[in-house]
Amino acid sequence: MDMQIMKQLYANIKEKKALGHKMFALLVDPGKMTDEYVMSIAKVAKDSFVDFFLVGGSLTSEYVDITIDILRSNSTLPIVLYPGSLLQLSDKADAMFLLSLISGRNADLLIGNHVLAAPLLKKSKMEIISTGYILIESESSTSVEYISNTRPIPANKPDIAAATAMAGELLGMKMIYLEAGSGANKKVNTEMIQYVSKYISIPLIVGGGICTEDDIEMAYNAGADIVVVGTAVENDIHILAQLSLSIKKFKK
């Protein structure tokens, strides 16, 4: 894909938000999928209203480059790096969500790892999009919670989540990501999404535990600008065609 076009990814996201157009991202975890499965996902995504791929995961430390190469060879969709650690960095992606875990108090995930990665990222051709990452409580402990060694914001405390998101925006972050965690038993609730959306002006991403058409419509209607699905498609590629029926309703 032409890098000059990809440099406009964030501008495209902002434009769609301003117009009220919703976006959909597919999370591909290299550590949980075979090469053949990644290839199949890339091909199916073309007809499923996917706007871009996210590549990364909580534990993945290998196969990131290979996964990106497979997606690139089988799709023209943008590929966005979604690193769970420094070991997942790659300059093969088109863009990167530079995540800062602002809901926690782990200094390494707030700024420490970013300092270590900065020289490499500065030299890369990727579009770097600073993103405030907010982990929301689920019914069970998630991989993100365990690996990050941080406590999620309670699901019944939308005011705390909103204040955290506002702080992220005031600090200059370009997007806010509300996350229930990979494979979460309980998705981010409607009240939480509505509350956070009300108090920020930057794009809002929602992911974790989303696996049905109703889940997607709920998130969009509550104020999410981008919805991310990962585990559901990871478990059953055929569900993507079903989910696309709901996604299509919000495409303009």
XYZ file of C-alpha atoms in Angstrom:
252
model
C 0.000 0.000 0.000
C 1.181 3.519 -0.851
C 2.742 5.013 2.285
C 1.527 8.501 1.331
C -2.036 7.209 1.467
C -1.419 5.482 4.773
C -0.100 8.707 6.278
C -3.702 9.878 6.125
C -5.116 7.091 8.321
C -5.735 9.247 11.372
C -7.071 12.063 9.213
C -9.464 9.535 7.691
C -10.590 8.376 11.133
C -11.235 11.951 12.240
C -13.120 12.742 9.069
C -15.375 9.711 9.460
C -16.053 10.654 13.076
C -17.011 14.194 12.044
C -19.424 12.770 9.489
C -20.868 10.221 11.917
C -19.512 7.291 9.928
C -18.524 4.248 11.975
C -15.436 2.077 11.450
C -14.659 -1.565 12.128
C -11.283 -3.150 12.919
C -10.322 -6.810 13.003
C -7.747 -7.834 15.608
C -5.349 -10.534 14.453
C -3.256 -12.148 17.202
C -0.216 -13.811 15.573
C 0.306 -16.154 18.502
C -3.147 -17.691 18.220
C -3.610 -18.232 14.478
C -1.964 -20.416 11.877
C -0.628 -18.857 8.694
C -3.466 -20.476 6.767
C -6.070 -18.999 9.099
C -4.552 -15.520 8.796
C -4.673 -15.869 5.030
C -8.331 -16.864 5.166
C -9.190 -13.929 7.416
C -7.456 -11.505 5.062
C -9.523 -12.748 2.144
C -12.848 -12.802 4.001
C -12.256 -9.309 5.403
C -12.417 -7.814 1.918
C -16.165 -8.433 1.766
C -16.959 -7.845 5.443
C -16.704 -4.048 5.779
C -13.425 -4.225 7.705
C -11.615 -0.860 7.628
C -8.238 -2.024 8.912
C -6.413 -4.834 10.695
C -4.898 -4.585 14.166
C -1.940 -6.926 14.703
C -0.764 -7.802 18.209
C -1.742 -9.379 21.516
C -0.948 -9.643 25.191
C 1.527 -12.521 24.895
C 2.624 -12.579 21.275
C 6.364 -12.091 20.806
C 6.916 -13.861 17.517
C 5.312 -14.235 14.098
C 4.344 -10.543 14.020
C 6.349 -9.865 10.852
C 5.114 -13.067 9.248
C 1.491 -12.227 10.048
C 1.845 -8.751 8.570
C 3.415 -10.200 5.418
C 0.523 -12.633 4.984
C -2.082 -9.919 5.457
C -0.225 -7.662 3.047
C -0.085 -10.375 0.381
C -3.779 -11.171 0.620
C -5.431 -7.818 1.318
C -5.113 -4.126 0.504
C -6.535 -3.025 3.860
C -4.356 -0.903 6.182
C -2.369 -2.859 8.792
C -2.013 -1.235 12.206
C 0.430 -2.488 14.810
C -1.223 -3.018 18.200
C 1.726 -4.011 20.403
C 1.318 -5.578 23.804
C 5.048 -5.266 24.508
C 8.342 -4.053 23.064
C 8.876 -7.539 21.651
C 5.996 -6.981 19.235
C 7.444 -3.951 17.481
C 7.704 -4.149 13.700
C 8.276 -1.546 11.024
C 6.325 -3.547 8.445
C 2.939 -2.179 9.451
C 1.391 0.921 7.895
C 0.570 2.555 11.210
C 0.793 1.923 14.926
C -1.411 2.664 17.889
C 1.143 3.898 20.425
C -0.718 2.701 23.500
C -0.326 4.294 26.905
C -2.170 2.375 29.643
C -3.622 5.459 31.315
C -6.090 3.496 33.456
C -3.213 1.870 35.369
C -0.257 3.092 37.352
C 2.421 0.897 35.805
C 5.091 3.438 34.837
C 6.546 1.191 32.131
C 3.224 1.052 30.297
C 2.492 4.732 30.837
C 5.796 6.040 29.432
C 8.762 3.759 30.192
C 8.490 1.395 27.223
C 7.669 4.314 24.962
C 11.009 5.949 25.777
C 12.834 2.754 24.827
C 10.890 2.403 21.585
C 10.982 6.075 20.535
C 14.275 6.013 18.554
C 13.087 3.026 16.496
C 9.622 4.459 15.926
C 11.027 7.840 14.930
C 13.045 6.189 12.157
C 10.174 4.049 10.907
C 7.832 4.994 8.078
C 4.774 4.075 10.146
C 2.144 6.608 11.060
C 2.273 6.756 14.856
C -1.097 7.418 16.499
C -0.932 8.062 20.255
C -3.765 6.238 21.977
C -4.934 6.336 25.578
C -5.660 2.750 26.576
C -8.258 2.264 29.322
C -8.850 -1.202 30.732
C -12.381 -1.804 32.022
C -13.323 -4.475 34.555
C -14.754 -7.733 33.191
C -16.314 -10.651 35.050
C -12.991 -12.497 35.081
C -9.316 -11.574 35.035
C -8.053 -11.011 31.491
C -4.630 -11.487 29.939
C -4.144 -7.720 29.703
C -4.878 -7.250 33.391
C -2.439 -9.991 34.419
C 0.391 -9.097 32.061
C 0.138 -5.342 32.675
C -0.038 -5.796 36.454
C -2.711 -3.100 36.697
C -6.228 -2.955 38.053
C -8.997 -2.196 35.568
C -11.489 0.603 36.179
C -14.640 -0.852 37.799
C -17.435 -1.396 35.289
C -19.833 0.621 37.457
C -17.572 3.699 37.595
C -18.135 5.510 34.275
C -17.171 8.805 35.892
C -13.659 7.515 36.591
C -13.341 6.215 33.032
C -14.553 9.550 31.624
C -12.140 11.559 33.775
C -9.306 9.266 32.692
C -10.254 9.676 29.034
C -10.441 13.457 29.429
C -6.982 13.469 30.984
C -5.688 11.463 28.034
C -7.149 13.954 25.570
C -5.760 16.921 27.494
C -2.334 15.276 27.458
C -2.497 15.249 23.673
C -3.547 11.706 22.883
C -5.296 11.315 19.556
C -7.699 8.503 20.453
C -9.122 6.681 23.454
C -9.421 2.892 23.515
C -11.922 1.360 25.982
C -10.973 -2.283 26.397
C -12.599 -5.082 28.371
C -9.689 -7.395 27.529
C -9.110 -10.140 24.995
C -11.764 -12.833 25.290
C -13.537 -10.922 28.061
C -16.692 -12.534 29.428
C -18.296 -9.140 29.814
C -17.994 -6.329 27.276
C -17.769 -2.621 28.078
C -21.296 -1.614 29.045
C -23.481 0.956 27.318
C -23.419 3.485 30.154
C -19.615 3.449 30.209
C -19.341 4.065 26.460
C -21.970 6.811 26.518
C -20.351 8.572 29.446
C -16.852 8.544 28.003
C -18.068 9.530 24.535
C -19.900 12.518 26.005
C -16.804 14.018 27.567
C -14.176 13.642 24.829
C -13.938 14.995 21.295
C -11.327 12.581 19.948
C -12.232 9.210 18.336
C -13.364 6.465 20.721
C -12.474 2.814 20.114
C -14.265 -0.014 21.948
C -13.145 -3.645 22.083
C -13.139 -6.789 24.190
C -15.932 -9.346 24.499
C -17.764 -8.146 21.372
C -19.014 -11.202 19.521
C -22.565 -10.632 18.255
C -24.444 -8.264 15.968
C -26.242 -6.802 18.988
C -22.905 -6.135 20.706
C -21.672 -4.147 17.715
C -24.872 -2.126 17.355
C -24.898 -1.389 21.084
C -21.348 -0.046 20.987
C -21.965 2.114 17.926
C -25.245 3.511 19.243
C -23.625 4.299 22.595
C -20.944 6.429 20.956
C -18.095 4.201 19.774
C -16.474 5.464 16.576
C -14.518 2.255 15.988
C -15.433 -1.250 17.145
C -12.800 -3.978 17.381
C -13.487 -7.709 17.204
C -10.832 -10.353 17.706
C -11.549 -13.518 19.692
C -14.961 -14.140 18.111
C -13.448 -14.314 14.616
C -10.408 -16.112 15.955
C -12.755 -18.875 17.152
C -14.986 -18.932 14.077
C -14.104 -17.163 10.845
C -17.646 -17.603 9.530
C -19.012 -15.238 12.163
C -17.413 -12.318 10.315
C -19.977 -12.571 7.528
C -22.759 -12.472 10.124
C -21.271 -9.505 11.971
C -20.880 -7.620 8.714
C -24.667 -7.375 8.454
C -24.685 -5.077 11.477
C -21.538 -3.247 10.461
C -23.076 -2.439 7.080
C -25.933 -0.561 8.747
C -23.468 1.997 10.116
C -21.489 2.466 6.921
C -22.369 5.524 4.862
